[in-house]
C-alpha cells in the first residue's frame, strides 16, 4: 500500500526513511541526494538503474554520449550564429582592406569622418535595397 512521507528537512526525511527501510524494501526517496549510505539504493536514479538492468558500463556510455551531445549542440549553435551574420563587419573589413581603402570609405561624410561600422552600413544600403527588390 503506497505511503507518502513529507518532512520539513532532508535530514528528518532520511531519519524516518532509515527506520522504515528495515521493514519496507520498496522505498523511493525523492529530493536531493542523501548523504547516508543506507539510503543510496532508494533514490529514483538508482531504482531506475535497477529496473532498466543498467550496469556501470551503460552509465559510462550514457555520460559519454551526453557529453558529446552537449559539445555538438554548442558547435551547432556557434555555426548558426555565424550563418546569421548577414553583413560584413568592421573586423571583416580590416581583414581585406588596407588603410587607404578604409580611410576612403570613412571620409565621405559631410561633417567629417564616419565610424567604420557606420560607413560600412551606409555603403551597403544600396546593396541591401537591391537584394530586397530581388526577393520580392
PDB file of C-alpha atoms in Angstrom:
ATOM      1  CA  UNK A   1       0.000   0.000   0.000  1.00  0.00           C
ATOM      2  CA  UNK A   2       1.544   3.375  -1.043  1.00  0.00           C
ATOM      3  CA  UNK A   3       2.618   5.831   1.625  1.00  0.00           C
ATOM      4  CA  UNK A   4       3.701   9.435   1.047  1.00  0.00           C
ATOM      5  CA  UNK A   5       6.013  10.804   3.704  1.00  0.00           C
ATOM      6  CA  UNK A   6       6.656  14.564   3.673  1.00  0.00           C
ATOM      7  CA  UNK A   7       9.190  16.147   6.016  1.00  0.00           C
ATOM      8  CA  UNK A   8      10.310  19.708   6.642  1.00  0.00           C
ATOM      9  CA  UNK A   9      14.004  18.875   6.154  1.00  0.00           C
ATOM     10  CA  UNK A  10      16.071  16.362   4.191  1.00  0.00           C
ATOM     11  CA  UNK A  11      17.635  15.201   7.452  1.00  0.00           C
ATOM     12  CA  UNK A  12      14.251  14.428   9.010  1.00  0.00           C
ATOM     13  CA  UNK A  13      13.243  12.556   5.861  1.00  0.00           C
ATOM     14  CA  UNK A  14      16.438  10.477   5.953  1.00  0.00           C
ATOM     15  CA  UNK A  15      15.923   9.605   9.619  1.00  0.00           C
ATOM     16  CA  UNK A  16      12.333   8.488   9.001  1.00  0.00           C
ATOM     17  CA  UNK A  17      13.248   6.513   5.885  1.00  0.00           C
ATOM     18  CA  UNK A  18      16.095   4.722   7.645  1.00  0.00           C
ATOM     19  CA  UNK A  19      13.708   3.430  10.272  1.00  0.00           C
ATOM     20  CA  UNK A  20      11.095   2.416   7.670  1.00  0.00           C
ATOM     21  CA  UNK A  21      13.671   0.781   5.363  1.00  0.00           C
ATOM     22  CA  UNK A  22      14.250  -2.017   7.878  1.00  0.00           C
ATOM     23  CA  UNK A  23      10.742  -3.358   7.226  1.00  0.00           C
ATOM     24  CA  UNK A  24       9.896  -1.923   3.795  1.00  0.00           C
ATOM     25  CA  UNK A  25      12.375  -2.621   0.962  1.00  0.00           C
ATOM     26  CA  UNK A  26      10.290  -0.860  -1.726  1.00  0.00           C
ATOM     27  CA  UNK A  27      11.044   2.744  -0.738  1.00  0.00           C
ATOM     28  CA  UNK A  28      11.556   5.519  -3.231  1.00  0.00           C
ATOM     29  CA  UNK A  29      13.244   8.667  -1.966  1.00  0.00           C
ATOM     30  CA  UNK A  30      12.517  11.886  -3.865  1.00  0.00           C
ATOM     31  CA  UNK A  31      14.520  15.065  -3.348  1.00  0.00           C
ATOM     32  CA  UNK A  32      18.176  15.926  -3.032  1.00  0.00           C
ATOM     33  CA  UNK A  33      20.749  13.172  -2.836  1.00  0.00           C
ATOM     34  CA  UNK A  34      21.058  11.717   0.647  1.00  0.00           C
ATOM     35  CA  UNK A  35      24.488  11.662   2.280  1.00  0.00           C
ATOM     36  CA  UNK A  36      23.556   8.448   4.105  1.00  0.00           C
ATOM     37  CA  UNK A  37      24.925   5.287   2.513  1.00  0.00           C
ATOM     38  CA  UNK A  38      21.986   3.218   3.701  1.00  0.00           C
ATOM     39  CA  UNK A  39      19.538   5.280   1.585  1.00  0.00           C
ATOM     40  CA  UNK A  40      21.523   5.443  -1.672  1.00  0.00           C
ATOM     41  CA  UNK A  41      19.689   2.448  -3.093  1.00  0.00           C
ATOM     42  CA  UNK A  42      16.333   4.143  -2.631  1.00  0.00           C
ATOM     43  CA  UNK A  43      16.904   7.160  -4.921  1.00  0.00           C
ATOM     44  CA  UNK A  44      14.997   7.475  -8.156  1.00  0.00           C
ATOM     45  CA  UNK A  45      18.203   7.212 -10.194  1.00  0.00           C
ATOM     46  CA  UNK A  46      19.332   4.009  -8.510  1.00  0.00           C
ATOM     47  CA  UNK A  47      15.857   2.471  -8.782  1.00  0.00           C
ATOM     48  CA  UNK A  48      15.717   3.278 -12.499  1.00  0.00           C
ATOM     49  CA  UNK A  49      19.142   1.737 -12.987  1.00  0.00           C
ATOM     50  CA  UNK A  50      17.968  -1.472 -11.323  1.00  0.00           C
ATOM     51  CA  UNK A  51      14.703  -1.517 -13.293  1.00  0.00           C
ATOM     52  CA  UNK A  52      16.467  -0.975 -16.616  1.00  0.00           C
ATOM     53  CA  UNK A  53      19.119  -3.542 -15.869  1.00  0.00           C
ATOM     54  CA  UNK A  54      21.744  -0.828 -16.142  1.00  0.00           C
ATOM     55  CA  UNK A  55      25.333  -1.563 -15.251  1.00  0.00           C
ATOM     56  CA  UNK A  56      28.343   0.702 -14.802  1.00  0.00           C
ATOM     57  CA  UNK A  57      29.417   0.438 -18.453  1.00  0.00           C
ATOM     58  CA  UNK A  58      25.948   1.548 -19.536  1.00  0.00           C
ATOM     59  CA  UNK A  59      26.152   4.560 -17.204  1.00  0.00           C
ATOM     60  CA  UNK A  60      29.626   5.495 -18.527  1.00  0.00           C
ATOM     61  CA  UNK A  61      28.421   5.182 -22.119  1.00  0.00           C
ATOM     62  CA  UNK A  62      25.368   7.334 -21.356  1.00  0.00           C
ATOM     63  CA  UNK A  63      27.536  10.033 -19.768  1.00  0.00           C
ATOM     64  CA  UNK A  64      29.908   9.965 -22.716  1.00  0.00           C
ATOM     65  CA  UNK A  65      27.057  10.329 -25.180  1.00  0.00           C
ATOM     66  CA  UNK A  66      25.556  13.160 -23.151  1.00  0.00           C
ATOM     67  CA  UNK A  67      28.909  14.968 -23.168  1.00  0.00           C
ATOM     68  CA  UNK A  68      29.237  14.505 -26.940  1.00  0.00           C
ATOM     69  CA  UNK A  69      25.677  15.745 -27.410  1.00  0.00           C
ATOM     70  CA  UNK A  70      26.429  18.923 -25.430  1.00  0.00           C
ATOM     71  CA  UNK A  71      29.597  19.518 -27.465  1.00  0.00           C
ATOM     72  CA  UNK A  72      27.707  19.040 -30.734  1.00  0.00           C
ATOM     73  CA  UNK A  73      24.902  21.350 -29.578  1.00  0.00           C
ATOM     74  CA  UNK A  74      27.468  24.043 -28.715  1.00  0.00           C
ATOM     75  CA  UNK A  75      29.125  23.634 -32.123  1.00  0.00           C
ATOM     76  CA  UNK A  76      25.764  23.832 -33.939  1.00  0.00           C
ATOM     77  CA  UNK A  77      24.855  26.995 -32.035  1.00  0.00           C
ATOM     78  CA  UNK A  78      28.205  28.555 -32.948  1.00  0.00           C
ATOM     79  CA  UNK A  79      27.715  27.668 -36.615  1.00  0.00           C
ATOM     80  CA  UNK A  80      24.164  29.021 -36.578  1.00  0.00           C
ATOM     81  CA  UNK A  81      25.378  32.289 -35.076  1.00  0.00           C
ATOM     82  CA  UNK A  82      27.935  32.571 -37.890  1.00  0.00           C
ATOM     83  CA  UNK A  83      25.284  31.960 -40.532  1.00  0.00           C
ATOM     84  CA  UNK A  84      23.024  34.620 -39.025  1.00  0.00           C
ATOM     85  CA  UNK A  85      25.667  37.306 -39.589  1.00  0.00           C
ATOM     86  CA  UNK A  86      24.323  38.574 -42.895  1.00  0.00           C
ATOM     87  CA  UNK A  87      26.511  41.626 -43.384  1.00  0.00           C
ATOM     88  CA  UNK A  88      30.230  42.186 -43.096  1.00  0.00           C
ATOM     89  CA  UNK A  89      31.533  43.974 -40.012  1.00  0.00           C
ATOM     90  CA  UNK A  90      34.365  46.443 -39.442  1.00  0.00           C
ATOM     91  CA  UNK A  91      36.502  43.498 -38.315  1.00  0.00           C
ATOM     92  CA  UNK A  92      35.837  41.778 -41.650  1.00  0.00           C
ATOM     93  CA  UNK A  93      36.781  44.981 -43.450  1.00  0.00           C
ATOM     94  CA  UNK A  94      40.069  45.200 -41.520  1.00  0.00           C
ATOM     95  CA  UNK A  95      40.996  41.753 -42.829  1.00  0.00           C
ATOM     96  CA  UNK A  96      40.501  42.550 -46.530  1.00  0.00           C
ATOM     97  CA  UNK A  97      41.062  46.293 -46.963  1.00  0.00           C
ATOM     98  CA  UNK A  98      44.175  48.369 -46.462  1.00  0.00           C
ATOM     99  CA  UNK A  99      44.286  51.625 -44.504  1.00  0.00           C
ATOM    100  CA  UNK A 100      43.815  53.894 -47.523  1.00  0.00           C
ATOM    101  CA  UNK A 101      40.708  51.972 -48.633  1.00  0.00           C
ATOM    102  CA  UNK A 102      39.175  52.186 -45.158  1.00  0.00           C
ATOM    103  CA  UNK A 103      40.016  55.917 -44.938  1.00  0.00           C
ATOM    104  CA  UNK A 104      38.391  56.469 -48.334  1.00  0.00           C
ATOM    105  CA  UNK A 105      35.249  54.669 -47.188  1.00  0.00           C
ATOM    106  CA  UNK A 106      35.038  56.654 -43.942  1.00  0.00           C
ATOM    107  CA  UNK A 107      35.933  60.118 -45.290  1.00  0.00           C
ATOM    108  CA  UNK A 108      32.879  60.931 -47.401  1.00  0.00           C
ATOM    109  CA  UNK A 109      30.803  62.307 -44.528  1.00  0.00           C
ATOM    110  CA  UNK A 110      29.825  65.959 -44.966  1.00  0.00           C
ATOM    111  CA  UNK A 111      30.637  66.792 -41.363  1.00  0.00           C
ATOM    112  CA  UNK A 112      33.881  64.816 -41.172  1.00  0.00           C
ATOM    113  CA  UNK A 113      34.652  61.159 -40.724  1.00  0.00           C
ATOM    114  CA  UNK A 114      32.303  58.203 -40.375  1.00  0.00           C
ATOM    115  CA  UNK A 115      32.882  55.483 -37.840  1.00  0.00           C
ATOM    116  CA  UNK A 116      33.988  52.373 -39.766  1.00  0.00           C
ATOM    117  CA  UNK A 117      30.828  50.422 -38.844  1.00  0.00           C
ATOM    118  CA  UNK A 118      28.605  53.387 -39.796  1.00  0.00           C
ATOM    119  CA  UNK A 119      30.444  53.910 -43.092  1.00  0.00           C
ATOM    120  CA  UNK A 120      30.175  50.239 -43.968  1.00  0.00           C
ATOM    121  CA  UNK A 121      26.466  50.242 -43.092  1.00  0.00           C
ATOM    122  CA  UNK A 122      25.864  53.339 -45.278  1.00  0.00           C
ATOM    123  CA  UNK A 123      27.900  51.913 -48.139  1.00  0.00           C
ATOM    124  CA  UNK A 124      25.905  48.654 -48.091  1.00  0.00           C
ATOM    125  CA  UNK A 125      22.456  50.362 -48.118  1.00  0.00           C
ATOM    126  CA  UNK A 126      22.106  50.205 -51.964  1.00  0.00           C
ATOM    127  CA  UNK A 127      23.212  46.544 -51.918  1.00  0.00           C
ATOM    128  CA  UNK A 128      20.584  45.681 -49.270  1.00  0.00           C
ATOM    129  CA  UNK A 129      17.904  47.582 -51.226  1.00  0.00           C
ATOM    130  CA  UNK A 130      18.742  45.688 -54.432  1.00  0.00           C
ATOM    131  CA  UNK A 131      18.677  42.347 -52.601  1.00  0.00           C
ATOM    132  CA  UNK A 132      15.273  43.220 -51.087  1.00  0.00           C
ATOM    133  CA  UNK A 133      13.874  44.091 -54.526  1.00  0.00           C
ATOM    134  CA  UNK A 134      15.132  40.812 -55.961  1.00  0.00           C
ATOM    135  CA  UNK A 135      13.497  38.828 -53.113  1.00  0.00           C
ATOM    136  CA  UNK A 136      10.111  40.498 -53.701  1.00  0.00           C
TER     137      UNK A 136
END
